[in-house]
XYZ file of C-alpha atoms in Angstrom:
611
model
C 109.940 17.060 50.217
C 112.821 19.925 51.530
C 113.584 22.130 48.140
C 117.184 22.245 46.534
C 118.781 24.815 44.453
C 122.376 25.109 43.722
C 124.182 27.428 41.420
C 127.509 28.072 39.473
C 128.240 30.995 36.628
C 128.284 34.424 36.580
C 125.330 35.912 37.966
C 124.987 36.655 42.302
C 124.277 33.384 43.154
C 122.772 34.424 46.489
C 119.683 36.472 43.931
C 119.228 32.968 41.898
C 118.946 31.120 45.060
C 116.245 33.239 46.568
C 114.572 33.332 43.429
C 115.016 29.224 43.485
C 113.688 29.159 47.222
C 110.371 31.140 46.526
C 109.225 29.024 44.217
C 110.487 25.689 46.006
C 108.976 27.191 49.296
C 105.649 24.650 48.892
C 108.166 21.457 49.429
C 108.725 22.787 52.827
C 108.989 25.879 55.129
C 110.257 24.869 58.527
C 113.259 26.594 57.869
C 115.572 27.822 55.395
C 119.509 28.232 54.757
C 121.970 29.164 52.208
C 125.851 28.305 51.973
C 127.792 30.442 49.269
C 131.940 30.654 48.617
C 133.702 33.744 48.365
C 136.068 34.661 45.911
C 138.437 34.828 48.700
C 137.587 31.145 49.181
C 135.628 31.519 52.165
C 132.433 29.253 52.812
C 130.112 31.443 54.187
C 126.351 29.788 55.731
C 123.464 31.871 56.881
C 120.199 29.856 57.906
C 116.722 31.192 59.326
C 113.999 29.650 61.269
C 110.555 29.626 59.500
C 109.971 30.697 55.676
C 112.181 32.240 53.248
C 111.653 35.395 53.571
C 112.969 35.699 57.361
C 116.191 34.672 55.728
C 116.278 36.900 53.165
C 115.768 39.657 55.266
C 118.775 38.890 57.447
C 121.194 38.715 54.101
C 119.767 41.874 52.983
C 121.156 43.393 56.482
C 124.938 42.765 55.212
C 124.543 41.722 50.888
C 127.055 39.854 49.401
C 128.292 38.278 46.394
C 129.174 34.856 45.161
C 129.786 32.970 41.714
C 128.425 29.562 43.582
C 126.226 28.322 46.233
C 123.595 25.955 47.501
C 120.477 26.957 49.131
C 117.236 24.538 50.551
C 113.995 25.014 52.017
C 113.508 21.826 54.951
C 110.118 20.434 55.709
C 111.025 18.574 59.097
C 112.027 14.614 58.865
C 114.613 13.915 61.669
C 114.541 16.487 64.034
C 112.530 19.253 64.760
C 112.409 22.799 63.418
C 115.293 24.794 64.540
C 118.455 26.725 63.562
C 120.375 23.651 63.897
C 118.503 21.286 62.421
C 117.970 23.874 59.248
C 120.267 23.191 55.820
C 123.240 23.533 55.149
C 124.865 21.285 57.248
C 128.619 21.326 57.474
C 131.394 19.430 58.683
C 133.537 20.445 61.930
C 136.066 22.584 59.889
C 133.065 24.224 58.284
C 134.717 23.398 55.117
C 132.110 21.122 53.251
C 128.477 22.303 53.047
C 125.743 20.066 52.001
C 122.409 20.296 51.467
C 119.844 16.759 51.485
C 116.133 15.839 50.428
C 115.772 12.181 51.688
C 116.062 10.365 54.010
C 119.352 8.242 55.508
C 117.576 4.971 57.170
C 121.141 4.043 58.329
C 121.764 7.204 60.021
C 121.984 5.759 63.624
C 124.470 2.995 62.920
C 126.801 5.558 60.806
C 126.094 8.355 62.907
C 127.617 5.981 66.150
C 130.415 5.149 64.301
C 131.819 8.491 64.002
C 131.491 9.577 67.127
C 133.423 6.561 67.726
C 136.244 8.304 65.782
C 135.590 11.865 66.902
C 133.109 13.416 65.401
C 130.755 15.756 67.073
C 127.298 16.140 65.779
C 125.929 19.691 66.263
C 121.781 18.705 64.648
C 119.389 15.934 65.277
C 119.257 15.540 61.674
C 120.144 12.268 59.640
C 121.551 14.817 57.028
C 124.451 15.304 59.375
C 126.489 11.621 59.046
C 126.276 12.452 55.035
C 128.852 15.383 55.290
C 130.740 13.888 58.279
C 131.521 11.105 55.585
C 132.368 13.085 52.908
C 134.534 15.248 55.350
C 136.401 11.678 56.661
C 136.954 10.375 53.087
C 138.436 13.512 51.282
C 141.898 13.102 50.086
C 142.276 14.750 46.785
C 138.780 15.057 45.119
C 135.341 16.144 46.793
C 133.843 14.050 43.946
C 135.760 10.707 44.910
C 134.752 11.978 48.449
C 131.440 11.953 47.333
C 131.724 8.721 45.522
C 132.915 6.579 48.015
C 130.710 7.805 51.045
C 127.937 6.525 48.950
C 128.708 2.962 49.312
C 127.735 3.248 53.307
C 124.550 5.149 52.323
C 121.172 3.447 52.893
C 117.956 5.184 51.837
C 116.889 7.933 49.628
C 118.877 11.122 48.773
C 119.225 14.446 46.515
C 122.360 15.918 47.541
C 123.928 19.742 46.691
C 127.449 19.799 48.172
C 130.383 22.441 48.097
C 133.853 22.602 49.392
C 135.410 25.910 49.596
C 138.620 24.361 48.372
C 137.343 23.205 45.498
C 135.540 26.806 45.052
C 134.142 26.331 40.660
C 132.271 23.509 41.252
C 128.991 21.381 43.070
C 128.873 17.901 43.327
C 125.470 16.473 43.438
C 123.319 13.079 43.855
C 120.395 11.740 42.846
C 118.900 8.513 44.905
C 115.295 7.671 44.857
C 114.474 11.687 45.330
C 114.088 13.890 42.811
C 117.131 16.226 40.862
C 117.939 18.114 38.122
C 120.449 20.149 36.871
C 120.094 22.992 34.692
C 121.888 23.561 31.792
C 122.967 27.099 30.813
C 125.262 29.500 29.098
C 128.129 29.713 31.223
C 126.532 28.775 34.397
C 124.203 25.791 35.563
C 122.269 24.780 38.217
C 121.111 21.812 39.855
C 117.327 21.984 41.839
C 114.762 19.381 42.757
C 112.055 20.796 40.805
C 111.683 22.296 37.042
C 110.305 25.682 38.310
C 113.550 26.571 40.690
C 115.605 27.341 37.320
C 113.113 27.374 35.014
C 113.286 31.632 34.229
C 116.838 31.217 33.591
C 117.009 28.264 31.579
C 115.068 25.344 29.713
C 117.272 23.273 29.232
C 117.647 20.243 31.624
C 119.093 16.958 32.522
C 117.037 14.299 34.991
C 119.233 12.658 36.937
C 118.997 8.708 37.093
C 119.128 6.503 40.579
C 122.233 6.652 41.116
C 124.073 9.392 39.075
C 127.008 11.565 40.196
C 127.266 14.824 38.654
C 130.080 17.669 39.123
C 128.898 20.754 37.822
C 131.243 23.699 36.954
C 129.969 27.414 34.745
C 130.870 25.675 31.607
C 131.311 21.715 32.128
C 128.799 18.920 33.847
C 130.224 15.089 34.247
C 127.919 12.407 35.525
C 129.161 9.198 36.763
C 127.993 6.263 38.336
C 129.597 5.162 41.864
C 131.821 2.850 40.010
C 133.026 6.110 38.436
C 131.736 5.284 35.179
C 130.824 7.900 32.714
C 126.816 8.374 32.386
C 125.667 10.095 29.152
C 122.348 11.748 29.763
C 120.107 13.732 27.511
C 119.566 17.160 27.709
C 115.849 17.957 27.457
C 114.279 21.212 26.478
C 111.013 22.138 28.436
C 108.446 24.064 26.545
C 106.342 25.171 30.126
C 105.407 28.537 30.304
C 106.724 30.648 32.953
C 103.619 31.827 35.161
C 103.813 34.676 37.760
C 100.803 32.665 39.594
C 99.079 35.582 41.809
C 96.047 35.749 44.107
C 94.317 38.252 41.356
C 92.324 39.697 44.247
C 91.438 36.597 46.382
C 92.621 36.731 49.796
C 94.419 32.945 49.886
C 95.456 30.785 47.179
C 92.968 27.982 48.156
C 90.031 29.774 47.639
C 91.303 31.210 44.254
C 91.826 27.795 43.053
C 88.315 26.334 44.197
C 86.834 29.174 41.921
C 89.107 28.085 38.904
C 87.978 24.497 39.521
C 84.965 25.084 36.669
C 87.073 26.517 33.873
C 89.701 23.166 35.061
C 87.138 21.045 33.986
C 85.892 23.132 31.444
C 89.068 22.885 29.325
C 89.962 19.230 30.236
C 86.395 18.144 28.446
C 86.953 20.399 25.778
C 90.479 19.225 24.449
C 89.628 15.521 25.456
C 86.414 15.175 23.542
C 86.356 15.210 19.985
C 84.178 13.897 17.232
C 85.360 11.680 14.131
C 84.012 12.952 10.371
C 81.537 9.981 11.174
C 80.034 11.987 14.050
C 81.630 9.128 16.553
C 82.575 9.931 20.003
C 86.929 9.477 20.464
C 89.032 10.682 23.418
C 92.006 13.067 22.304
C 95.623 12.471 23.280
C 94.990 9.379 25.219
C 96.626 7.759 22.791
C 96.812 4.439 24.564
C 96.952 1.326 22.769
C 93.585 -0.740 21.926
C 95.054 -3.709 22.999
C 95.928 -2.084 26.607
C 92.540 -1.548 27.231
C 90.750 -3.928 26.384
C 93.459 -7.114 27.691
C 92.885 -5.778 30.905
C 91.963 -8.451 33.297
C 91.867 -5.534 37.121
C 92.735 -2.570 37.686
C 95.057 -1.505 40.663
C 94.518 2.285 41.655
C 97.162 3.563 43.908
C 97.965 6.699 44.938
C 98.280 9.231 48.293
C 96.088 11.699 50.131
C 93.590 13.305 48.273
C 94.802 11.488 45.156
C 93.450 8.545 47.171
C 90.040 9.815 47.311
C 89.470 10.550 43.353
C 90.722 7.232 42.825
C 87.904 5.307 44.971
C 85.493 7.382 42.887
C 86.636 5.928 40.324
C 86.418 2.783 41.151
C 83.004 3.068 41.696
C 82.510 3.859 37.942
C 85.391 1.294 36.409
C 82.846 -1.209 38.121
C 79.680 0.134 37.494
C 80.260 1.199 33.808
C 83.082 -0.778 32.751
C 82.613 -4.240 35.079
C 86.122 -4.534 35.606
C 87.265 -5.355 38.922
C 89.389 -2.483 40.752
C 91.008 -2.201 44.502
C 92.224 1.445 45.366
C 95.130 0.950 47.445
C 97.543 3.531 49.565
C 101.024 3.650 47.757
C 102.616 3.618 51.230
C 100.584 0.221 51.818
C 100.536 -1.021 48.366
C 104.444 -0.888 47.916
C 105.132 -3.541 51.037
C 102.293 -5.800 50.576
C 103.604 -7.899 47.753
C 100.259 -7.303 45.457
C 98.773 -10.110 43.133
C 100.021 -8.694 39.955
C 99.337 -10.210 36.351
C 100.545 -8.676 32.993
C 97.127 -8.201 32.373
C 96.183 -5.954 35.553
C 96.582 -2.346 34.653
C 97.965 -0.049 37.618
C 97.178 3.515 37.453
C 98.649 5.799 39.468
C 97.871 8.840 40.240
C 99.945 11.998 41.881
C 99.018 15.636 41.807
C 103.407 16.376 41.723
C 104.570 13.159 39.932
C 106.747 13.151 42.608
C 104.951 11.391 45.389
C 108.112 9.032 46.617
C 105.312 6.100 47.822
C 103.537 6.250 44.645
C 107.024 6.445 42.094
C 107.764 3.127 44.210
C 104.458 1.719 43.745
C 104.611 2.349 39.895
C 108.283 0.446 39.930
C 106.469 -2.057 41.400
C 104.318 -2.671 38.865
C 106.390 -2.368 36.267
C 108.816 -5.159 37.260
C 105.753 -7.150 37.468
C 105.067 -6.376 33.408
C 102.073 -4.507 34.150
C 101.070 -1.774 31.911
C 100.708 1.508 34.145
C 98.859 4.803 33.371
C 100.181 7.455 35.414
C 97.186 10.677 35.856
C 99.766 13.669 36.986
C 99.486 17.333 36.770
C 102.888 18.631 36.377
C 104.898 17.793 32.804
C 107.932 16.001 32.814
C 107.828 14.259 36.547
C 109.141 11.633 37.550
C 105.949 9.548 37.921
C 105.206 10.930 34.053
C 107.984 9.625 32.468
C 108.405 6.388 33.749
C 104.717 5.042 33.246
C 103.656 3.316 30.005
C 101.142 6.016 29.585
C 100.743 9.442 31.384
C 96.885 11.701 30.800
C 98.256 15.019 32.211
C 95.556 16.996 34.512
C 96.560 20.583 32.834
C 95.543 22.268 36.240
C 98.117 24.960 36.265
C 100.308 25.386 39.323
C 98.692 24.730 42.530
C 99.944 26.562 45.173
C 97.872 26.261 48.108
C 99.190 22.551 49.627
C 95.590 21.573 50.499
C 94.841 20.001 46.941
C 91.184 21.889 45.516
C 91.540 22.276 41.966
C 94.128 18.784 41.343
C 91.402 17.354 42.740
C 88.534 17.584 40.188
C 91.233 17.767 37.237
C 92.064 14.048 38.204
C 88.064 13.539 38.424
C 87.997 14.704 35.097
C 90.559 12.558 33.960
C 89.310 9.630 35.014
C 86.267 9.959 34.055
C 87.367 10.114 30.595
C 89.500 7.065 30.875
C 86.424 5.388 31.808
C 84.811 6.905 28.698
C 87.895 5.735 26.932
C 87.714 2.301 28.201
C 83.707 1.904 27.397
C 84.786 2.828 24.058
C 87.876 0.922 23.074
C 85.735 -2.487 24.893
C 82.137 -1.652 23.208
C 80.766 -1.366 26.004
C 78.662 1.347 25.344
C 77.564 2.529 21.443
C 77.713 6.128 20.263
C 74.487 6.989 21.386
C 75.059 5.995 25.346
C 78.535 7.699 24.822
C 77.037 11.047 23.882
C 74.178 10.767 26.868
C 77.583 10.369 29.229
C 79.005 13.212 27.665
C 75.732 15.570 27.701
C 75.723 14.538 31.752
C 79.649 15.391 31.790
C 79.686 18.864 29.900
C 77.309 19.764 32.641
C 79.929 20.129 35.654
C 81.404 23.553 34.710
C 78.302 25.427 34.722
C 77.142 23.447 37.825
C 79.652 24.037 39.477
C 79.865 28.007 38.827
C 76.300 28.014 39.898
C 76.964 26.748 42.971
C 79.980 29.618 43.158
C 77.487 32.240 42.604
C 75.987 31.452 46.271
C 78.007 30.660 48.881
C 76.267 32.511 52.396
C 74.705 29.340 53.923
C 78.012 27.880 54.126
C 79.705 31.061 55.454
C 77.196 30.993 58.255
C 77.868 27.379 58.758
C 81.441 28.045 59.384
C 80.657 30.783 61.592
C 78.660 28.377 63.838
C 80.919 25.275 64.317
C 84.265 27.298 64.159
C 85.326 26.521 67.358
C 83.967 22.655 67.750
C 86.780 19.872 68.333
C 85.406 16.927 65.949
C 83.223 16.405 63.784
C 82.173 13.533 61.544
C 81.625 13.227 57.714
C 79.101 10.329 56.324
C 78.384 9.564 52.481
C 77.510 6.759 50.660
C 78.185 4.612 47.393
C 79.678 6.998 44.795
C 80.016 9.953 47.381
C 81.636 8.183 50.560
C 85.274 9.160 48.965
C 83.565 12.615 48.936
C 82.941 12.441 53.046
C 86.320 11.292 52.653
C 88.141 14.524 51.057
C 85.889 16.985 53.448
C 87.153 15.846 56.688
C 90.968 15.788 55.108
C 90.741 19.091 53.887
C 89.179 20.232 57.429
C 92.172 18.596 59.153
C 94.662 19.986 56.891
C 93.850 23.432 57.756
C 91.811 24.190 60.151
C 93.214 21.414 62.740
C 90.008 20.444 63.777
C 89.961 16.597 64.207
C 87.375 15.223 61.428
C 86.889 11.668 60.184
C 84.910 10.639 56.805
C 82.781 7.660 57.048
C 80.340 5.540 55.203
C 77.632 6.084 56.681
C 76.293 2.394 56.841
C 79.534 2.061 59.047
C 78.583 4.883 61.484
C 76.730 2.022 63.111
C 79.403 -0.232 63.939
C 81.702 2.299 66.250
C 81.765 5.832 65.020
C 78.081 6.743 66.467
C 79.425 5.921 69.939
C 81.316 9.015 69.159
C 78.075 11.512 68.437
C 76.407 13.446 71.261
C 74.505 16.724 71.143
C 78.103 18.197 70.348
C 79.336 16.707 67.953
C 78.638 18.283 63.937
C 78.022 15.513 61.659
C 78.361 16.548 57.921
C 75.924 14.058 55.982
C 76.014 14.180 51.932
C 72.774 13.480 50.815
C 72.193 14.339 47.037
C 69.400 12.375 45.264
C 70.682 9.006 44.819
C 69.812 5.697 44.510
C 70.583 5.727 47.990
C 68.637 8.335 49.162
C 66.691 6.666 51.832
C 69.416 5.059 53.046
C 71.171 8.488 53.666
C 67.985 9.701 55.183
C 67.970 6.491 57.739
C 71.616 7.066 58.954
C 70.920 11.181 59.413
C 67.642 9.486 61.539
C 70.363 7.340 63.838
C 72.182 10.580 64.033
C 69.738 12.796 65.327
C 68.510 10.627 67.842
C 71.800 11.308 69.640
C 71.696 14.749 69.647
C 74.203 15.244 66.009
C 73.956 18.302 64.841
C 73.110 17.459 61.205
C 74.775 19.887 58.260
C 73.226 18.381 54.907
C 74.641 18.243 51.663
C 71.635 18.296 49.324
C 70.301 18.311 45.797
C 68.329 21.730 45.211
C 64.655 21.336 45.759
C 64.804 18.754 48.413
C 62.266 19.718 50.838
C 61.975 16.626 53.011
C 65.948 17.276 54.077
C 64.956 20.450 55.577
C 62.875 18.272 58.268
C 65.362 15.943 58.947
C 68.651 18.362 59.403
C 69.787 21.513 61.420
C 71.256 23.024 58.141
C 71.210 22.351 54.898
C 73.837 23.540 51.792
C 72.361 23.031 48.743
C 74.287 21.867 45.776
C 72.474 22.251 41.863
C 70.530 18.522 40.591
C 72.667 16.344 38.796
C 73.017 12.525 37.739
C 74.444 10.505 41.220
C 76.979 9.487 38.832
C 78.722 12.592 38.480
C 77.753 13.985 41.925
C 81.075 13.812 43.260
C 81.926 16.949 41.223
C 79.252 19.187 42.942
C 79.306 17.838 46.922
C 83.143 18.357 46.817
C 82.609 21.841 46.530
C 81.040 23.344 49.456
C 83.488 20.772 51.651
C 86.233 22.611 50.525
C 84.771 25.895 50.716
C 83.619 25.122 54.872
C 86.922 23.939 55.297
C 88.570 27.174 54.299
C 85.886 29.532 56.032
C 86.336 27.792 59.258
C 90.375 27.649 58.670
C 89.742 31.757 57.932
C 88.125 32.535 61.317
C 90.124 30.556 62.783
C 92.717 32.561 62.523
C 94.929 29.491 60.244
C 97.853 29.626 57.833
C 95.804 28.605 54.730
C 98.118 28.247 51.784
C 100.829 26.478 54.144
C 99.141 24.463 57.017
C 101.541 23.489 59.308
C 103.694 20.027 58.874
C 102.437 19.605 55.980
C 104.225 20.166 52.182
C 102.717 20.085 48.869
C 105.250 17.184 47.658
C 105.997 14.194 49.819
C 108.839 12.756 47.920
C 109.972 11.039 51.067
C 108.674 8.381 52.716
C-alpha cells in the first residue's frame, strides 16, 4: 500500500516524481523519499518524515536536476515511521537505491544471515535485506543482481531500483503487488498505480507475477527469473485526467457524501434500459445466461467497508433470488480452504481492485473453476482484469480513505446484479421488475432530501464529541448498516465504536451500556420494527443514551429515544441507501470538532495491497 514512481528520459525527473507522489500520496503518508543520479554519476537520496509536501519543501531549499530517479510514499509495515525507516533504502556504499511495496516474510532469516557476513542494517524495515542482496550479488549486471536475489525472496514485492553505475536505466519487479511501467516517447516510467504517470503518458504495460523489467529512455526488456524473455502488451488507457478538487467543501469526505446521489443517479441510468418490447434488461453486464442461472451459492468476499455492502447483499440474493450466499473476509476466506464447486459464483468486491487479500481470494476461486464477478471502481485493476466478469462502480476518484461514495456505488451495483439475476432465472416477470425499479430510481432524490437538512445531526455531534465508545445496533437488512457507522467513526474520529445486531446486544455487548455510553439504534419502518423498538427498551433501562435512526413521521420513536435523525420513508428493502447517510455524516462532524485529519486518518491508506 506504499506508492512507487520511477522515471527515465528527458524531463527533471525530480518534477515527475513529485507530480507521481501527490497523486500516490492516498497509498500511504508516513513518510516520503526520493533517490535521483547525477549526470556526474552521483546517487543522491533525500527523505522526509510525514507527507509529501515536507519533502518537497526541503528539495526546493537546494533544486536539482536528474534524467532518472525513484521516488515512494511508505504507509508503515515493518517498522515505525521515521527517517530511517522512510524509502529509499540503500546499501552500505550508498551505491544501490531501492524502493519496495510488499512485504519480505523471510526478512528475519535473510536479514541474520548477512549480518553474519557483515552487513550492517541502518532501518527496522524488511525492505532493507532486498538491497543488501542485490548489493552482495552484483558482479557485472544490476539486472542479473536483481535476478538472482530473487530466488531467496519470500513474499510479496514491487520493486524500483537504481545503481549509480549503471546511471540510464531502472530495474524493477513485480510479485503479488501491483506495477506498471509507462511507456513514452523517449522516456518511461514505472509506478504502482495508473494515475502516477497517467498526464504524461497512456500507454502502459502490467507487469505479470514474476516479471523483470529494465527500463532505459528508449528501450524496456522483461524477463522472467530464469532470464527468459516476456513479451507483454502495451495497453492504451482511455481515463480521463481529473484535477479532483474540494469545489468549496472543506474535506474531501464530506464532498463525496454529497456526490453520493448523482453516483447512484448515473449508475441506474446507464444500467437500466428498456428492449423495443418495453422489457426490463441490465446494460453492460454482459454476463453469460448460463452463468447466472447454473449457479448453485454465491461466495461474497471482500475487505472493510466492501465487507459491509456485500452482507447487504446477501440479504437480497436470499430474499429475492433464494440462492444461498456466505459473505466472507478475504483475509479469512483465502486460508480457510472454502467448499468451492464450479457452480458457486464468487464475487468480489474492492473499491481499488487492488485489495492484496481479495486479488488472492479471487485466485482462489479461480483455480477452483469458479466463475467470479469482480464489482471494482477503478478501470483496468488488477482485481478487474483477472475476474470472469468485472460491473465497474463509475464513482470517480475517491480521495478521502474513509470509503463514502464507493460505498453506495457498490450498493448500486449489486443491486442490479440482483435485478440481473431475477431476470436471467425468471424469477420475477416484467411487471415485478419495473415495481423494483420504481422503488430503486427513488434513492437519488431521497437521498438529496435528506442532504438538504442536516442540523439535528450537527448538534448530535456536538453533544457526544468527546465520549470514548459507543455502540451501533441494526437489524435484518440494516445490521451491515450499524456495521459501516461505527467503522467510519473509528476510522476518523478514533473513538472506539462497535456495530451490532441488535438481537445480539443481549448476549454480551449490553454489559457494556451504562448511563454513558451513546448507543446509535437504526430503526426505519421495517418488518422489524418492534423488534428494534424492544432492544432500544433493553437499552434505556441501563441508562443508553439512545440516538435513533428513523423513518420521517415516526412519532412513537420520539418517546422511546434521547434524539432522533430522521431519514425520508422508503421500502426496508432499499433502506440501506438512506440510514448510511447520516452515519457518515456524524462520523465526519464529530472527526471535525475533534480536531482530526479527515481525508488521511492516521495508519490507515486507501489501498491495502499488502497483507
Amino acid at each position: 500500500m506504499c506508492g512507487i514512481i520511477g522515471y527515465v528520459g528527458t524531463k527533471n525527473a525530480v518534477d515527475v516524481i513529485f507530480n507521481g507522489l501527490n497523486k500516490l500520496e492516498y497509498r500511504g503518508y508516513d513518510s516520503a523519499g526520493i533517490a535521483i543520479v547525477t549526470s556526474k554519476n552521483k546517487l543522491l537520496i533525500k527523505k522526509s518524515i510525514g507527507k509529501v509536501d515536507n519533502l518537497k519543501k526541503k528539495i526546493e531549499k537546494y533544486p536539482i536536476f536528474a534524467n532518472i530517479g525513484i521516488g515512494h510514499t511508505r504507509w508503515a509495515t515493518h517498522g515505525k515511521s521515521s527517517k530511517k525507516n522512510a524509502h529509499p533504502h540503500v546499501d552500505h556504499k550508498k551505491n544501490i537505491a531501492l524502493v519496495h511495496n510488499g512485504v519480505i516474510e523471510n526478512y528475519s532469516e535473510l536479514k541474520k544471515d548477512l549480518k553474519k557476513s557483515g552487513c550492517k542494517f541502518i532501518s527496522e524495515t524488511d525492505t532493507e535485506v532486498i538491497v543488501h542482496l542485490i548489493k552482495k550479488n552484483y558482479t557485472y549486471s544490476l539486472f542479473n543482481a536483481v535476478r538472482k536475489t530473487l530466488n531467496v525472496l519470500t513474499g510479496s514485492y514491487a520493486l524500483g531500483i537504481l545503481y549509480k553505475n549503471e546511471p540510464d536505466r531502472i530495474v524493477c519487479v513485480k510479485q503479488d503487488s501491483p506495477l506498471i511501467i509507462g511507456v513514452g516517447n523517449n522516456e518511461n516510467f514505472i509506478a504502482s498505480d495508473i494515475s502516477a504517470i497517467l498526464p504524461y503518458t497512456r500507454d502502459m504495460i502490467f507487469l505479470e507475477n514474476g516479471d523483470i523489467a529494465e527500463i532505459t529512455m528508449d528501450k524496456i526488456i522483461i524477463k522472467d527469473v530464469k532470464n527468459n524473455i516476456k513479451i507483454r502488451q502495451i495497453k492504451n488507457i482511455k481515463l480521463k485526467i481529473i484535477d479532483v478538487k474540494k469545489n468549496g467543501y472543506n474535506h474531501f469526505m464530506l464532498k463525496e457524501i454529497f456526490e453520493q446521489p448523482s453516483i447512484v443517479e448515473n449508475i441506474l441510468k446507464d444500467k437500466i434500459i428498456n428492449d423495443k418490447d418495453n422489457k426490463v434488461l441490465i446494460n453492460e453486464f454482459k454476463i453469460k445466461g448460463n452463468d447466472i442461472i447454473n449457479v448453485s451459492n454465491i461466495y461474497i468476499v471482500a475487505c472493510g467497508t466492501s465487507y459491509h455492502s456485500g452482507l447487504v447483499a446477501k440479504f437480497l440474493f436470499e430474499k429475492f433470488v433464494k440462492i444461498p450466499t456466505e459473505v466472507d473476509f478475504a483475509s479469512e476466506f483465502k486460508y480457510r480452504d472454502p467448499i468451492l464447486k464450479k457452480e458457486s459464483l464468487v464475487i468480489i468486491i474492492s473499491q481499488s481492485g487492488e485489495t492484496a487479500d481479495t486479488l488472492s481470494s479471487l485466485r482462489i476461486a479461480k483455480n477452483k473453476g469458479c466463475k467470479t464477478i469482480a464489482i471494482c471502481n477503478v478501470v483496468g485493476s488488477f482485481i478487474s482484469r483477472e475476474a470472469t466478469y468485472v460491473l465497474y462502480t463509475h464513482c470517480g476518484v475517491e480521495k478521502s480513505v474513509a470509503s463514502t461514495k464507493s460505498f453506495v456505488g457498490q450498493l448500486t451495483i449489486l443491486y442490479m446484479l440482483v435485478l440481473e439475476f431475477l431476470i436471467k432465472r425468471e424469477i420475477f416477470g416484467n411487471y415485478e421488475i419495473k415495481k423494483y425499479i420504481k422503488e430503486l430510481v427513488k434513492i437519488p432524490s431521497k437521498i438529496s432530501e435528506f442532504l438538504k437538512e442536516t442540523k439535528s445531526v450537527t448538534k448530535i455531534a456536538e453533544i457526544f464529541k468527546n465520549k470514548k465508545n459507543c455502540l451501533y445496533l441494526g437489524r435484518h437488512i440494516n445490521y451491515p448498516i450499524a456495521l459501516e457507522g461505527a467503522l467510519k467513526l473509528k476510522e476518523i474520529s478514533y473513538i472506539h465504536a462497535e456495530g451490532y445486531a441488535a438481537g445480539e446486544m443481549k448476549h454480551g455487548p449490553i454489559a457494556l451500556i451504562d448511563k454513558s455510553m451513546p448507543v446509535v439504534v437504526i430503526a426505519v419502518e421495517s418488518k422489524i420494527y418492534q423488534k428494534i423498538i424492544s432492544n432500544i427498551e433493553e437499552a434505556r433501562a441501563r441508562g443508553g443514551i439512545i440516538i435513533a435512526i428513523a423513518s420521517k413521521f415516526d412519532k412513537e420513536i420520539i418517546h422511546k429515544s434521547d434524539h432522533v435523525i430522521y431519514v425520508p420513508r422508503v421500502n426496508e428493502f432499499i433502506s440501506p441507501f438512506l440510514t448510511v447517510i447520516p452515519l457518515q455524516l456524524l462520523a465526519y462532524y464529530i472527526a471535525v470538532l475533534r480536531g482530526c485529519n479527515i481525508d488521511q486518518p492516521r495508519n490507515l491508506a486507501k489501498s491495502v495491497t499488502v497483507e
